[in-house]
Amino acid sequence: MVRIARCHDGKALCGRIVGIMLDSGARMPVDWQGRPQCGFELIRPSVRRNGELWRGRIVNPRNGNRYHAQFRVDRAGQLALRGYIGLPIFGETRHWMRYDGQVPDSCRIDQTQIAAAGRNGGRARE
């Protein structure tokens, strides 16, 4: 789960990992430098281009590889994020579902919370 919000400068957007779906007793995954992935800044400062399109960088927490990124909210209300090397045509788009439920401080997400969010149009029910 990634929280996308204004960066410290108040203009660009950044995204941090705030939730990871883990089995009971599983250890928190670590990034390529051995630090917990919880709190990792996945989306680096992104600025608005062409109306509703944002451009910046995305980092793979497993290996540290950095990619260009562009994202926007699509007609279905999902975040369409395209990561690429060089030109957007050489990339891949992923659609991220909105989640309005509670995010625990531990970063551990219960799979039933995600399932409930999917049944309720991305908005988890308590």
Short mmCIF file of N, CA and C in Angstrom, two decimals:
data_model
loop_
_atom_site.label_atom_id
_atom_site.label_comp_id
_atom_site.label_asym_id
_atom_site.label_seq_id
_atom_site.Cartn_x
_atom_site.Cartn_y
_atom_site.Cartn_z
N MET A 1 0.85 -1.15 0.00
CA MET A 1 0.00 0.00 0.00
C MET A 1 0.91 1.22 0.00
N VAL A 2 0.59 2.19 -0.85
CA VAL A 2 1.42 3.39 -1.00
C VAL A 2 0.56 4.61 -0.73
N ARG A 3 1.05 5.49 0.12
CA ARG A 3 0.37 6.76 0.37
C ARG A 3 1.03 7.81 -0.52
N ILE A 4 0.22 8.42 -1.39
CA ILE A 4 0.72 9.48 -2.26
C ILE A 4 0.23 10.80 -1.70
N ALA A 5 1.17 11.70 -1.46
CA ALA A 5 0.84 12.99 -0.85
C ALA A 5 1.88 14.02 -1.31
N ARG A 6 1.63 15.26 -0.97
CA ARG A 6 2.59 16.32 -1.30
C ARG A 6 3.93 16.05 -0.62
N CYS A 7 5.01 16.32 -1.34
CA CYS A 7 6.35 16.22 -0.77
C CYS A 7 6.58 17.41 0.17
N HIS A 8 7.73 17.45 0.76
CA HIS A 8 8.06 18.52 1.71
C HIS A 8 7.97 19.91 1.08
N ASP A 9 8.23 20.01 -0.22
CA ASP A 9 8.18 21.33 -0.87
C ASP A 9 6.76 21.83 -1.09
N GLY A 10 5.77 20.95 -0.93
CA GLY A 10 4.37 21.33 -1.07
C GLY A 10 3.88 21.40 -2.51
N LYS A 11 4.75 21.16 -3.49
CA LYS A 11 4.35 21.25 -4.90
C LYS A 11 4.32 19.88 -5.56
N ALA A 12 5.38 19.13 -5.40
CA ALA A 12 5.49 17.81 -6.04
C ALA A 12 4.76 16.76 -5.20
N LEU A 13 4.53 15.59 -5.81
CA LEU A 13 3.93 14.45 -5.10
C LEU A 13 5.01 13.40 -4.85
N CYS A 14 4.92 12.75 -3.71
CA CYS A 14 5.80 11.64 -3.35
C CYS A 14 4.93 10.48 -2.89
N GLY A 15 5.47 9.29 -2.92
CA GLY A 15 4.73 8.12 -2.46
C GLY A 15 5.58 7.24 -1.57
N ARG A 16 5.05 6.91 -0.40
CA ARG A 16 5.75 6.05 0.58
C ARG A 16 4.96 4.78 0.83
N ILE A 17 5.67 3.68 1.04
CA ILE A 17 5.02 2.43 1.41
C ILE A 17 4.51 2.57 2.84
N VAL A 18 3.21 2.36 3.03
CA VAL A 18 2.60 2.48 4.36
C VAL A 18 1.92 1.18 4.79
N GLY A 19 1.81 0.22 3.88
CA GLY A 19 1.18 -1.04 4.22
C GLY A 19 1.67 -2.16 3.33
N ILE A 20 1.91 -3.31 3.94
CA ILE A 20 2.36 -4.49 3.21
C ILE A 20 1.54 -5.67 3.70
N MET A 21 0.96 -6.42 2.75
CA MET A 21 0.17 -7.59 3.11
C MET A 21 1.13 -8.73 3.45
N LEU A 22 1.10 -9.16 4.71
CA LEU A 22 2.00 -10.21 5.18
C LEU A 22 1.21 -11.32 5.86
N ASP A 23 1.70 -12.54 5.74
CA ASP A 23 1.12 -13.66 6.49
C ASP A 23 1.44 -13.47 7.97
N SER A 24 0.63 -14.05 8.81
CA SER A 24 0.85 -13.98 10.25
C SER A 24 2.24 -14.51 10.60
N GLY A 25 3.00 -13.74 11.35
CA GLY A 25 4.34 -14.14 11.76
C GLY A 25 5.43 -13.87 10.75
N ALA A 26 5.06 -13.44 9.54
CA ALA A 26 6.08 -13.17 8.51
C ALA A 26 6.87 -11.91 8.88
N ARG A 27 8.12 -11.90 8.49
CA ARG A 27 8.98 -10.75 8.77
C ARG A 27 8.73 -9.65 7.74
N MET A 28 8.90 -8.41 8.18
CA MET A 28 8.77 -7.26 7.29
C MET A 28 9.88 -7.34 6.23
N PRO A 29 9.53 -7.23 4.94
CA PRO A 29 10.56 -7.26 3.91
C PRO A 29 11.49 -6.05 4.03
N VAL A 30 12.71 -6.24 3.56
CA VAL A 30 13.69 -5.16 3.60
C VAL A 30 14.02 -4.71 2.19
N ASP A 31 14.53 -3.47 2.08
CA ASP A 31 14.93 -2.96 0.77
C ASP A 31 16.32 -3.49 0.42
N TRP A 32 16.86 -3.07 -0.72
CA TRP A 32 18.14 -3.57 -1.19
C TRP A 32 19.30 -3.17 -0.27
N GLN A 33 19.06 -2.24 0.65
CA GLN A 33 20.10 -1.82 1.59
C GLN A 33 19.89 -2.44 2.98
N GLY A 34 18.90 -3.33 3.09
CA GLY A 34 18.65 -4.02 4.35
C GLY A 34 17.75 -3.28 5.33
N ARG A 35 17.14 -2.18 4.90
CA ARG A 35 16.22 -1.42 5.76
C ARG A 35 14.79 -1.89 5.51
N PRO A 36 13.91 -1.82 6.53
CA PRO A 36 12.52 -2.22 6.33
C PRO A 36 11.86 -1.42 5.19
N GLN A 37 11.05 -2.12 4.38
CA GLN A 37 10.37 -1.44 3.28
C GLN A 37 9.28 -0.50 3.78
N CYS A 38 8.78 -0.71 4.98
CA CYS A 38 7.77 0.20 5.53
C CYS A 38 8.36 1.60 5.64
N GLY A 39 7.71 2.57 5.02
CA GLY A 39 8.20 3.95 5.03
C GLY A 39 9.09 4.29 3.85
N PHE A 40 9.43 3.31 3.03
CA PHE A 40 10.31 3.54 1.88
C PHE A 40 9.65 4.50 0.89
N GLU A 41 10.41 5.49 0.41
CA GLU A 41 9.88 6.43 -0.58
C GLU A 41 10.00 5.80 -1.96
N LEU A 42 8.90 5.24 -2.42
CA LEU A 42 8.82 4.51 -3.68
C LEU A 42 8.72 5.46 -4.87
N ILE A 43 7.88 6.48 -4.73
CA ILE A 43 7.71 7.47 -5.79
C ILE A 43 8.44 8.73 -5.37
N ARG A 44 9.43 9.11 -6.16
CA ARG A 44 10.25 10.27 -5.85
C ARG A 44 9.57 11.51 -6.43
N PRO A 45 9.96 12.69 -5.99
CA PRO A 45 9.22 13.90 -6.38
C PRO A 45 8.74 13.90 -7.82
N SER A 46 7.43 14.05 -7.96
CA SER A 46 6.76 14.04 -9.26
C SER A 46 6.01 15.36 -9.44
N VAL A 47 6.16 15.94 -10.61
CA VAL A 47 5.52 17.22 -10.88
C VAL A 47 4.46 17.07 -11.95
N ARG A 48 3.47 17.95 -11.90
CA ARG A 48 2.35 17.89 -12.84
C ARG A 48 2.78 18.39 -14.21
N ARG A 49 2.40 17.64 -15.21
CA ARG A 49 2.65 18.00 -16.60
C ARG A 49 1.35 17.76 -17.37
N ASN A 50 1.04 18.60 -18.29
CA ASN A 50 -0.12 18.39 -19.17
C ASN A 50 -1.41 18.12 -18.40
N GLY A 51 -1.79 19.01 -17.53
CA GLY A 51 -3.06 18.87 -16.82
C GLY A 51 -3.02 17.89 -15.68
N GLU A 52 -3.53 16.66 -15.92
CA GLU A 52 -3.65 15.68 -14.84
C GLU A 52 -2.56 14.62 -14.85
N LEU A 53 -1.56 14.76 -15.70
CA LEU A 53 -0.47 13.80 -15.78
C LEU A 53 0.69 14.27 -14.91
N TRP A 54 1.19 13.39 -14.05
CA TRP A 54 2.33 13.68 -13.19
C TRP A 54 3.52 12.87 -13.68
N ARG A 55 4.72 13.46 -13.60
CA ARG A 55 5.94 12.76 -14.01
C ARG A 55 6.99 12.86 -12.92
N GLY A 56 7.70 11.78 -12.73
CA GLY A 56 8.77 11.75 -11.73
C GLY A 56 9.57 10.47 -11.87
N ARG A 57 9.93 9.88 -10.74
CA ARG A 57 10.71 8.64 -10.71
C ARG A 57 10.05 7.64 -9.76
N ILE A 58 10.25 6.37 -10.05
CA ILE A 58 9.81 5.31 -9.15
C ILE A 58 11.01 4.39 -8.91
N VAL A 59 11.13 3.91 -7.68
CA VAL A 59 12.27 3.08 -7.29
C VAL A 59 11.77 1.70 -6.87
N ASN A 60 12.42 0.66 -7.35
CA ASN A 60 12.10 -0.70 -6.94
C ASN A 60 12.79 -0.94 -5.59
N PRO A 61 12.02 -1.15 -4.52
CA PRO A 61 12.64 -1.31 -3.20
C PRO A 61 13.46 -2.59 -3.06
N ARG A 62 13.24 -3.56 -3.93
CA ARG A 62 13.98 -4.83 -3.81
C ARG A 62 15.41 -4.72 -4.32
N ASN A 63 15.62 -3.91 -5.38
CA ASN A 63 16.96 -3.86 -5.97
C ASN A 63 17.50 -2.44 -6.17
N GLY A 64 16.70 -1.42 -5.89
CA GLY A 64 17.16 -0.04 -6.02
C GLY A 64 17.11 0.52 -7.43
N ASN A 65 16.65 -0.27 -8.40
CA ASN A 65 16.56 0.24 -9.77
C ASN A 65 15.57 1.40 -9.83
N ARG A 66 15.95 2.43 -10.58
CA ARG A 66 15.12 3.63 -10.72
C ARG A 66 14.58 3.71 -12.15
N TYR A 67 13.32 4.13 -12.24
CA TYR A 67 12.66 4.24 -13.53
C TYR A 67 11.96 5.59 -13.63
N HIS A 68 11.79 6.07 -14.85
CA HIS A 68 10.93 7.23 -15.06
C HIS A 68 9.51 6.76 -14.76
N ALA A 69 8.67 7.68 -14.34
CA ALA A 69 7.28 7.31 -14.04
C ALA A 69 6.35 8.44 -14.45
N GLN A 70 5.20 8.07 -14.92
CA GLN A 70 4.12 9.04 -15.13
C GLN A 70 2.85 8.40 -14.63
N PHE A 71 2.00 9.20 -14.02
CA PHE A 71 0.77 8.65 -13.47
C PHE A 71 -0.35 9.67 -13.50
N ARG A 72 -1.57 9.12 -13.47
CA ARG A 72 -2.79 9.93 -13.47
C ARG A 72 -3.91 9.06 -12.91
N VAL A 73 -4.99 9.69 -12.51
CA VAL A 73 -6.18 8.96 -12.09
C VAL A 73 -7.01 8.71 -13.34
N ASP A 74 -7.35 7.45 -13.61
CA ASP A 74 -8.10 7.12 -14.82
C ASP A 74 -9.61 7.29 -14.60
N ARG A 75 -10.38 7.00 -15.64
CA ARG A 75 -11.84 7.18 -15.57
C ARG A 75 -12.50 6.32 -14.51
N ALA A 76 -11.90 5.19 -14.18
CA ALA A 76 -12.45 4.28 -13.17
C ALA A 76 -12.06 4.69 -11.75
N GLY A 77 -11.28 5.77 -11.63
CA GLY A 77 -10.86 6.23 -10.31
C GLY A 77 -9.63 5.52 -9.77
N GLN A 78 -8.98 4.72 -10.62
CA GLN A 78 -7.75 4.05 -10.22
C GLN A 78 -6.55 4.88 -10.65
N LEU A 79 -5.43 4.69 -9.96
CA LEU A 79 -4.20 5.36 -10.34
C LEU A 79 -3.54 4.53 -11.43
N ALA A 80 -3.34 5.11 -12.59
CA ALA A 80 -2.64 4.44 -13.68
C ALA A 80 -1.20 4.92 -13.65
N LEU A 81 -0.27 4.05 -13.26
CA LEU A 81 1.13 4.40 -13.13
C LEU A 81 1.94 3.66 -14.18
N ARG A 82 2.70 4.41 -14.97
CA ARG A 82 3.54 3.81 -16.01
C ARG A 82 5.00 4.03 -15.65
N GLY A 83 5.73 2.94 -15.46
CA GLY A 83 7.17 3.00 -15.23
C GLY A 83 7.87 2.65 -16.53
N TYR A 84 8.97 3.37 -16.82
CA TYR A 84 9.65 3.11 -18.09
C TYR A 84 11.12 3.53 -18.03
N ILE A 85 11.86 3.04 -19.01
CA ILE A 85 13.26 3.42 -19.21
C ILE A 85 13.32 4.16 -20.53
N GLY A 86 13.84 5.37 -20.53
CA GLY A 86 13.98 6.13 -21.76
C GLY A 86 12.69 6.80 -22.19
N LEU A 87 11.88 6.09 -22.95
CA LEU A 87 10.62 6.62 -23.47
C LEU A 87 9.44 5.83 -22.91
N PRO A 88 8.30 6.50 -22.71
CA PRO A 88 7.12 5.80 -22.17
C PRO A 88 6.70 4.57 -22.97
N ILE A 89 6.99 4.55 -24.26
CA ILE A 89 6.60 3.40 -25.09
C ILE A 89 7.32 2.12 -24.63
N PHE A 90 8.45 2.27 -23.94
CA PHE A 90 9.22 1.12 -23.46
C PHE A 90 8.90 0.79 -22.01
N GLY A 91 7.68 1.04 -21.59
CA GLY A 91 7.32 0.83 -20.19
C GLY A 91 6.16 -0.11 -19.99
N GLU A 92 5.70 -0.13 -18.76
CA GLU A 92 4.57 -0.96 -18.36
C GLU A 92 3.68 -0.15 -17.44
N THR A 93 2.36 -0.26 -17.65
CA THR A 93 1.40 0.47 -16.82
C THR A 93 0.76 -0.49 -15.83
N ARG A 94 0.67 -0.05 -14.60
CA ARG A 94 -0.02 -0.79 -13.54
C ARG A 94 -1.15 0.09 -13.02
N HIS A 95 -2.26 -0.53 -12.64
CA HIS A 95 -3.40 0.21 -12.07
C HIS A 95 -3.49 -0.10 -10.59
N TRP A 96 -3.46 0.94 -9.79
CA TRP A 96 -3.53 0.80 -8.34
C TRP A 96 -4.90 1.23 -7.86
N MET A 97 -5.51 0.41 -7.03
CA MET A 97 -6.83 0.68 -6.48
C MET A 97 -6.72 1.63 -5.29
N ARG A 98 -7.67 2.53 -5.18
CA ARG A 98 -7.73 3.43 -4.04
C ARG A 98 -8.18 2.66 -2.80
N TYR A 99 -7.60 3.01 -1.66
CA TYR A 99 -7.95 2.37 -0.39
C TYR A 99 -8.13 3.46 0.66
N ASP A 100 -9.30 3.54 1.24
CA ASP A 100 -9.60 4.57 2.23
C ASP A 100 -9.71 4.01 3.64
N GLY A 101 -9.27 2.78 3.83
CA GLY A 101 -9.37 2.15 5.15
C GLY A 101 -8.26 2.58 6.09
N GLN A 102 -8.27 1.99 7.27
CA GLN A 102 -7.26 2.27 8.28
C GLN A 102 -5.94 1.60 7.89
N VAL A 103 -4.86 2.33 8.08
CA VAL A 103 -3.53 1.78 7.85
C VAL A 103 -2.84 1.68 9.20
N PRO A 104 -2.53 0.47 9.66
CA PRO A 104 -1.91 0.32 10.98
C PRO A 104 -0.49 0.86 11.01
N ASP A 105 -0.06 1.33 12.18
CA ASP A 105 1.30 1.84 12.35
C ASP A 105 2.35 0.79 12.03
N SER A 106 2.00 -0.47 12.21
CA SER A 106 2.95 -1.57 12.00
C SER A 106 3.22 -1.84 10.52
N CYS A 107 2.44 -1.25 9.63
CA CYS A 107 2.52 -1.48 8.18
C CYS A 107 1.94 -2.83 7.76
N ARG A 108 1.52 -3.65 8.70
CA ARG A 108 0.98 -4.97 8.37
C ARG A 108 -0.49 -4.84 8.00
N ILE A 109 -0.83 -5.34 6.82
CA ILE A 109 -2.20 -5.27 6.32
C ILE A 109 -2.80 -6.67 6.32
N ASP A 110 -4.00 -6.77 6.84
CA ASP A 110 -4.75 -8.02 6.85
C ASP A 110 -5.41 -8.19 5.48
N GLN A 111 -5.27 -9.36 4.90
CA GLN A 111 -5.82 -9.62 3.57
C GLN A 111 -7.33 -9.39 3.51
N THR A 112 -8.05 -9.59 4.61
CA THR A 112 -9.50 -9.38 4.60
C THR A 112 -9.84 -7.90 4.43
N GLN A 113 -8.97 -7.00 4.91
CA GLN A 113 -9.21 -5.56 4.72
C GLN A 113 -9.16 -5.21 3.24
N ILE A 114 -8.19 -5.76 2.53
CA ILE A 114 -8.05 -5.48 1.10
C ILE A 114 -9.23 -6.06 0.34
N ALA A 115 -9.65 -7.27 0.67
CA ALA A 115 -10.79 -7.90 0.00
C ALA A 115 -12.05 -7.06 0.21
N ALA A 116 -12.25 -6.56 1.42
CA ALA A 116 -13.42 -5.72 1.71
C ALA A 116 -13.37 -4.43 0.90
N ALA A 117 -12.19 -3.86 0.75
CA ALA A 117 -12.04 -2.62 -0.02
C ALA A 117 -12.41 -2.86 -1.47
N GLY A 118 -12.00 -4.01 -2.03
CA GLY A 118 -12.32 -4.33 -3.42
C GLY A 118 -13.81 -4.47 -3.65
N ARG A 119 -14.52 -5.05 -2.69
CA ARG A 119 -15.97 -5.22 -2.83
C ARG A 119 -16.72 -3.90 -2.67
N ASN A 120 -16.09 -2.92 -2.04
CA ASN A 120 -16.75 -1.64 -1.77
C ASN A 120 -16.18 -0.50 -2.60
N GLY A 121 -15.73 -0.81 -3.81
CA GLY A 121 -15.25 0.23 -4.70
C GLY A 121 -14.00 0.93 -4.19
N GLY A 122 -13.14 0.21 -3.47
CA GLY A 122 -11.89 0.79 -3.00
C GLY A 122 -11.99 1.43 -1.63
N ARG A 123 -13.17 1.42 -1.05
CA ARG A 123 -13.33 2.04 0.26
C ARG A 123 -13.64 0.95 1.28
N ALA A 124 -12.70 0.70 2.14
CA ALA A 124 -12.87 -0.37 3.14
C ALA A 124 -13.96 0.02 4.13
N ARG A 125 -14.67 -0.98 4.59
CA ARG A 125 -15.71 -0.78 5.59
C ARG A 125 -15.20 -1.31 6.92
N GLU A 126 -15.50 -0.62 8.00
CA GLU A 126 -15.09 -1.04 9.34
C GLU A 126 -16.02 -2.13 9.82
#
